[in-house]
PDB file of C-alpha atoms and ligand atoms in Angstrom:
ATOM      1  CA  MET A 147     206.236  32.795 142.079  1.00  0.00           C
ATOM      2  CA  SER A 148     203.018  34.444 142.947  1.00  0.00           C
ATOM      3  CA  ASP A 149     200.127  34.936 140.545  1.00  0.00           C
ATOM      4  CA  SER A 150     201.712  38.067 139.395  1.00  0.00           C
ATOM      5  CA  PRO A 151     205.307  37.286 138.265  1.00  0.00           C
ATOM      6  CA  ALA A 152     208.027  39.946 138.878  1.00  0.00           C
ATOM      7  CA  ILE A 153     209.906  40.886 135.756  1.00  0.00           C
ATOM      8  CA  LEU A 154     213.151  42.896 135.782  1.00  0.00           C
ATOM      9  CA  VAL A 155     213.967  44.796 132.573  1.00  0.00           C
ATOM     10  CA  ILE A 156     217.666  45.630 132.173  1.00  0.00           C
ATOM     11  CA  HIS A 157     218.973  48.270 129.640  1.00  0.00           C
ATOM     12  CA  GLY A 158     222.745  48.302 129.100  1.00  0.00           C
ATOM     13  CA  PRO A 159     225.223  51.050 128.179  1.00  0.00           C
ATOM     14  CA  ASN A 160     224.161  54.017 125.853  1.00  0.00           C
ATOM     15  CA  LEU A 161     220.496  52.922 125.766  1.00  0.00           C
ATOM     16  CA  ASN A 162     219.769  55.948 127.837  1.00  0.00           C
ATOM     17  CA  LEU A 163     220.498  57.899 124.586  1.00  0.00           C
ATOM     18  CA  LEU A 164     217.694  56.163 122.612  1.00  0.00           C
ATOM     19  CA  GLY A 165     215.612  58.625 120.659  1.00  0.00           C
ATOM     20  CA  THR A 166     218.648  60.715 119.570  1.00  0.00           C
ATOM     21  CA  ARG A 167     221.256  57.912 119.164  1.00  0.00           C
ATOM     22  CA  GLU A 168     221.597  56.758 115.498  1.00  0.00           C
ATOM     23  CA  PRO A 169     217.809  56.819 115.060  1.00  0.00           C
ATOM     24  CA  GLU A 170     218.212  55.269 111.575  1.00  0.00           C
ATOM     25  CA  ILE A 171     219.476  52.108 113.451  1.00  0.00           C
ATOM     26  CA  TYR A 172     217.682  52.263 116.807  1.00  0.00           C
ATOM     27  CA  GLY A 173     214.545  54.130 115.968  1.00  0.00           C
ATOM     28  CA  HIS A 174     212.913  57.283 117.427  1.00  0.00           C
ATOM     29  CA  ALA A 175     211.483  55.881 120.692  1.00  0.00           C
ATOM     30  CA  THR A 176     213.189  57.176 123.894  1.00  0.00           C
ATOM     31  CA  LEU A 177     213.971  54.800 126.742  1.00  0.00           C
ATOM     32  CA  ALA A 178     211.211  56.381 128.666  1.00  0.00           C
ATOM     33  CA  ASP A 179     208.818  55.596 125.804  1.00  0.00           C
ATOM     34  CA  ILE A 180     209.806  51.991 125.886  1.00  0.00           C
ATOM     35  CA  ASP A 181     209.635  51.653 129.630  1.00  0.00           C
ATOM     36  CA  ALA A 182     206.184  53.324 129.658  1.00  0.00           C
ATOM     37  CA  ARG A 183     204.852  50.969 127.045  1.00  0.00           C
ATOM     38  CA  LEU A 184     206.289  47.909 128.954  1.00  0.00           C
ATOM     39  CA  ALA A 185     204.760  49.197 132.215  1.00  0.00           C
ATOM     40  CA  ALA A 186     201.294  49.489 130.499  1.00  0.00           C
ATOM     41  CA  GLU A 187     201.722  45.923 129.040  1.00  0.00           C
ATOM     42  CA  ALA A 188     202.714  44.614 132.298  1.00  0.00           C
ATOM     43  CA  LYS A 189     199.447  45.761 133.794  1.00  0.00           C
ATOM     44  CA  GLU A 190     197.530  44.121 131.060  1.00  0.00           C
ATOM     45  CA  LEU A 191     199.503  40.890 131.449  1.00  0.00           C
ATOM     46  CA  GLY A 192     199.197  40.987 135.234  1.00  0.00           C
ATOM     47  CA  CYS A 193     202.797  41.123 136.113  1.00  0.00           C
ATOM     48  CA  GLU A 194     205.142  43.324 138.252  1.00  0.00           C
ATOM     49  CA  LEU A 195     207.714  45.229 136.278  1.00  0.00           C
ATOM     50  CA  GLU A 196     210.852  47.172 137.101  1.00  0.00           C
ATOM     51  CA  SER A 197     213.232  48.710 134.665  1.00  0.00           C
ATOM     52  CA  PHE A 198     216.881  49.482 135.279  1.00  0.00           C
ATOM     53  CA  GLN A 199     219.370  51.219 133.021  1.00  0.00           C
ATOM     54  CA  SER A 200     223.013  51.718 133.595  1.00  0.00           C
ATOM     55  CA  ASN A 201     226.176  52.506 131.660  1.00  0.00           C
ATOM     56  CA  HIS A 202     228.219  50.609 134.128  1.00  0.00           C
ATOM     57  CA  GLU A 203     228.856  46.930 133.928  1.00  0.00           C
ATOM     58  CA  GLY A 204     229.372  46.454 137.642  1.00  0.00           C
ATOM     59  CA  GLU A 205     225.971  48.313 138.435  1.00  0.00           C
ATOM     60  CA  LEU A 206     224.322  45.984 136.023  1.00  0.00           C
ATOM     61  CA  ILE A 207     225.780  43.014 137.694  1.00  0.00           C
ATOM     62  CA  ASP A 208     224.850  44.177 141.117  1.00  0.00           C
ATOM     63  CA  ARG A 209     221.265  44.792 139.943  1.00  0.00           C
ATOM     64  CA  ILE A 210     221.090  41.204 138.454  1.00  0.00           C
ATOM     65  CA  GLN A 211     222.492  39.647 141.614  1.00  0.00           C
ATOM     66  CA  ALA A 212     219.997  41.487 143.676  1.00  0.00           C
ATOM     67  CA  ALA A 213     217.273  39.945 141.434  1.00  0.00           C
ATOM     68  CA  MET A 214     217.929  36.415 142.940  1.00  0.00           C
ATOM     69  CA  GLY A 215     214.957  35.719 144.959  1.00  0.00           C
ATOM     70  CA  PRO A 216     212.490  38.544 144.279  1.00  0.00           C
ATOM     71  CA  VAL A 217     212.489  38.290 140.485  1.00  0.00           C
ATOM     72  CA  ASP A 218     210.937  35.643 138.286  1.00  0.00           C
ATOM     73  CA  GLY A 219     212.468  36.549 134.931  1.00  0.00           C
ATOM     74  CA  ILE A 220     214.738  39.017 133.245  1.00  0.00           C
ATOM     75  CA  LEU A 221     214.321  40.799 130.015  1.00  0.00           C
ATOM     76  CA  ILE A 222     217.643  42.343 128.884  1.00  0.00           C
ATOM     77  CA  ASN A 223     219.128  44.445 126.190  1.00  0.00           C
ATOM     78  CA  PRO A 224     222.793  44.333 127.205  1.00  0.00           C
ATOM     79  CA  GLY A 225     223.791  46.891 124.539  1.00  0.00           C
ATOM     80  CA  GLY A 226     227.549  46.666 123.567  1.00  0.00           C
ATOM     81  CA  LEU A 227     228.221  44.355 126.563  1.00  0.00           C
ATOM     82  CA  THR A 228     226.395  41.698 124.674  1.00  0.00           C
ATOM     83  CA  HIS A 229     229.574  41.213 122.617  1.00  0.00           C
ATOM     84  CA  SER A 230     232.188  41.618 125.317  1.00  0.00           C
ATOM     85  CA  SER A 231     231.114  40.684 128.844  1.00  0.00           C
ATOM     86  CA  VAL A 232     231.628  37.245 130.227  1.00  0.00           C
ATOM     87  CA  SER A 233     230.920  38.666 133.603  1.00  0.00           C
ATOM     88  CA  LEU A 234     227.435  39.801 132.658  1.00  0.00           C
ATOM     89  CA  ARG A 235     226.700  36.407 131.194  1.00  0.00           C
ATOM     90  CA  ASP A 236     227.950  34.844 134.373  1.00  0.00           C
ATOM     91  CA  ALA A 237     225.768  36.992 136.599  1.00  0.00           C
ATOM     92  CA  LEU A 238     222.725  36.160 134.417  1.00  0.00           C
ATOM     93  CA  GLY A 239     223.556  32.398 134.556  1.00  0.00           C
ATOM     94  CA  ALA A 240     224.125  32.553 138.397  1.00  0.00           C
ATOM     95  CA  THR A 241     220.535  33.725 138.808  1.00  0.00           C
ATOM     96  CA  SER A 242     219.135  30.457 137.065  1.00  0.00           C
ATOM     97  CA  LEU A 243     216.224  32.811 136.031  1.00  0.00           C
ATOM     98  CA  PRO A 244     214.680  32.662 132.587  1.00  0.00           C
ATOM     99  CA  VAL A 245     216.376  35.456 130.514  1.00  0.00           C
ATOM    100  CA  ILE A 246     215.259  36.847 127.109  1.00  0.00           C
ATOM    101  CA  GLU A 247     217.756  38.917 125.238  1.00  0.00           C
ATOM    102  CA  VAL A 248     216.431  41.797 123.091  1.00  0.00           C
ATOM    103  CA  HIS A 249     218.113  43.957 120.567  1.00  0.00           C
ATOM    104  CA  LEU A 250     216.397  46.825 118.767  1.00  0.00           C
ATOM    105  CA  SER A 251     218.552  46.349 115.704  1.00  0.00           C
ATOM    106  CA  ASN A 252     219.127  43.103 113.764  1.00  0.00           C
ATOM    107  CA  VAL A 253     222.684  42.551 115.008  1.00  0.00           C
ATOM    108  CA  PHE A 254     223.242  39.886 112.437  1.00  0.00           C
ATOM    109  CA  ALA A 255     222.845  42.259 109.584  1.00  0.00           C
ATOM    110  CA  ARG A 256     225.483  44.467 111.141  1.00  0.00           C
ATOM    111  CA  GLU A 257     229.276  44.409 111.805  1.00  0.00           C
ATOM    112  CA  SER A 258     230.668  40.909 112.300  1.00  0.00           C
ATOM    113  CA  PHE A 259     231.708  41.809 115.934  1.00  0.00           C
ATOM    114  CA  ARG A 260     228.071  42.138 116.774  1.00  0.00           C
ATOM    115  CA  HIS A 261     227.246  38.442 115.564  1.00  0.00           C
ATOM    116  CA  GLN A 262     228.699  37.088 118.813  1.00  0.00           C
ATOM    117  CA  SER A 263     226.751  37.338 121.975  1.00  0.00           C
ATOM    118  CA  PHE A 264     228.065  36.117 125.278  1.00  0.00           C
ATOM    119  CA  VAL A 265     224.492  36.212 126.669  1.00  0.00           C
ATOM    120  CA  SER A 266     222.629  34.152 124.006  1.00  0.00           C
ATOM    121  CA  GLY A 267     224.022  30.894 125.428  1.00  0.00           C
ATOM    122  CA  ILE A 268     222.160  31.307 128.730  1.00  0.00           C
ATOM    123  CA  ALA A 269     219.135  32.955 127.299  1.00  0.00           C
ATOM    124  CA  LEU A 270     215.698  31.265 126.860  1.00  0.00           C
ATOM    125  CA  GLY A 271     215.385  33.200 123.620  1.00  0.00           C
ATOM    126  CA  VAL A 272     216.699  36.079 121.543  1.00  0.00           C
ATOM    127  CA  ILE A 273     214.859  38.859 119.730  1.00  0.00           C
ATOM    128  CA  SER A 274     216.778  41.035 117.386  1.00  0.00           C
ATOM    129  CA  GLY A 275     215.740  43.538 114.759  1.00  0.00           C
ATOM    130  CA  LEU A 276     212.038  44.280 115.685  1.00  0.00           C
ATOM    131  CA  GLY A 277     212.827  47.656 117.145  1.00  0.00           C
ATOM    132  CA  ALA A 278     211.059  48.614 120.322  1.00  0.00           C
ATOM    133  CA  ARG A 279     208.284  46.040 119.571  1.00  0.00           C
ATOM    134  CA  GLY A 280     210.854  43.441 120.358  1.00  0.00           C
ATOM    135  CA  TYR A 281     210.633  44.293 124.130  1.00  0.00           C
ATOM    136  CA  SER A 282     206.811  43.765 124.071  1.00  0.00           C
ATOM    137  CA  VAL A 283     207.238  40.484 122.284  1.00  0.00           C
ATOM    138  CA  GLY A 284     209.905  39.453 124.801  1.00  0.00           C
ATOM    139  CA  LEU A 285     207.782  40.504 127.858  1.00  0.00           C
ATOM    140  CA  GLU A 286     204.804  38.437 126.729  1.00  0.00           C
ATOM    141  CA  ALA A 287     207.004  35.373 125.973  1.00  0.00           C
ATOM    142  CA  LEU A 288     208.644  35.694 129.275  1.00  0.00           C
ATOM    143  CA  VAL A 289     205.487  35.953 131.325  1.00  0.00           C
ATOM    144  CA  ALA A 290     203.931  33.005 129.408  1.00  0.00           C
ATOM    145  CA  HIS A 291     206.975  30.977 129.965  1.00  0.00           C
ATOM    146  CA  ILE A 292     207.018  31.646 133.645  1.00  0.00           C
ATOM    147  CA  ARG A 293     203.339  30.704 134.001  1.00  0.00           C
ATOM    148  CA  GLU A 294     203.666  27.549 132.084  1.00  0.00           C
TER     149      GLU A 294
HETATM  150  C1  DQA B 502     222.032  46.687 120.650  1.00  0.00           C
HETATM  151  C2  DQA B 502     222.955  46.263 119.573  1.00  0.00           C
HETATM  152  C3  DQA B 502     224.418  46.322 120.047  1.00  0.00           C
HETATM  153  O1  DQA B 502     225.301  45.622 119.162  1.00  0.00           O
HETATM  154  C4  DQA B 502     224.703  47.700 120.403  1.00  0.00           C
HETATM  155  O2  DQA B 502     226.060  47.761 120.996  1.00  0.00           O
HETATM  156  C5  DQA B 502     223.788  48.446 121.319  1.00  0.00           C
HETATM  157  C6  DQA B 502     222.392  48.245 121.024  1.00  0.00           C
HETATM  158  C7  DQA B 502     220.623  46.873 120.045  1.00  0.00           C
HETATM  159  O3  DQA B 502     219.631  47.029 120.870  1.00  0.00           O
HETATM  160  O4  DQA B 502     220.424  46.824 118.714  1.00  0.00           O
HETATM  161  O5  DQA B 502     224.155  49.146 122.073  1.00  0.00           O
HETATM  162  O6  DQA B 502     221.921  45.948 121.653  1.00  0.00           O
END
């Protein structure tokens, strides 16, 4: 790792619809708003940051596999794949990179099928229910962890 850790932000299925998608649950910030805020915070924290969104499980897995080597940590909101994808978890686990899982909504206050996460077991930490701020909290924690 250089002085400037490389962070990969992954946004899973349907998160491209943020801003218009059930705003009472997910808030009014668009994905572009969230990525712009993270890019500004990354500058302040002195880290490199790349964001990637896909609605396709295989594309997400390909991007995660490609992170092995050039990336120092992953911040991920896996969307609905959180609750269904063993393959996504396996890809994240295979990288051996520190992973922070973020959810805009408090998944534990919602339907019971959202209470299970396949990702949490390999995550360094999980942030759920803080809205868009959760990504910022996660980024700061991830960079601090990498620098420790
Ligand atoms: C989500 C919660 C998931 O249950 C849901 O499928 C999403 C978004 C969140 O950010 O709150 O797509 O990950």
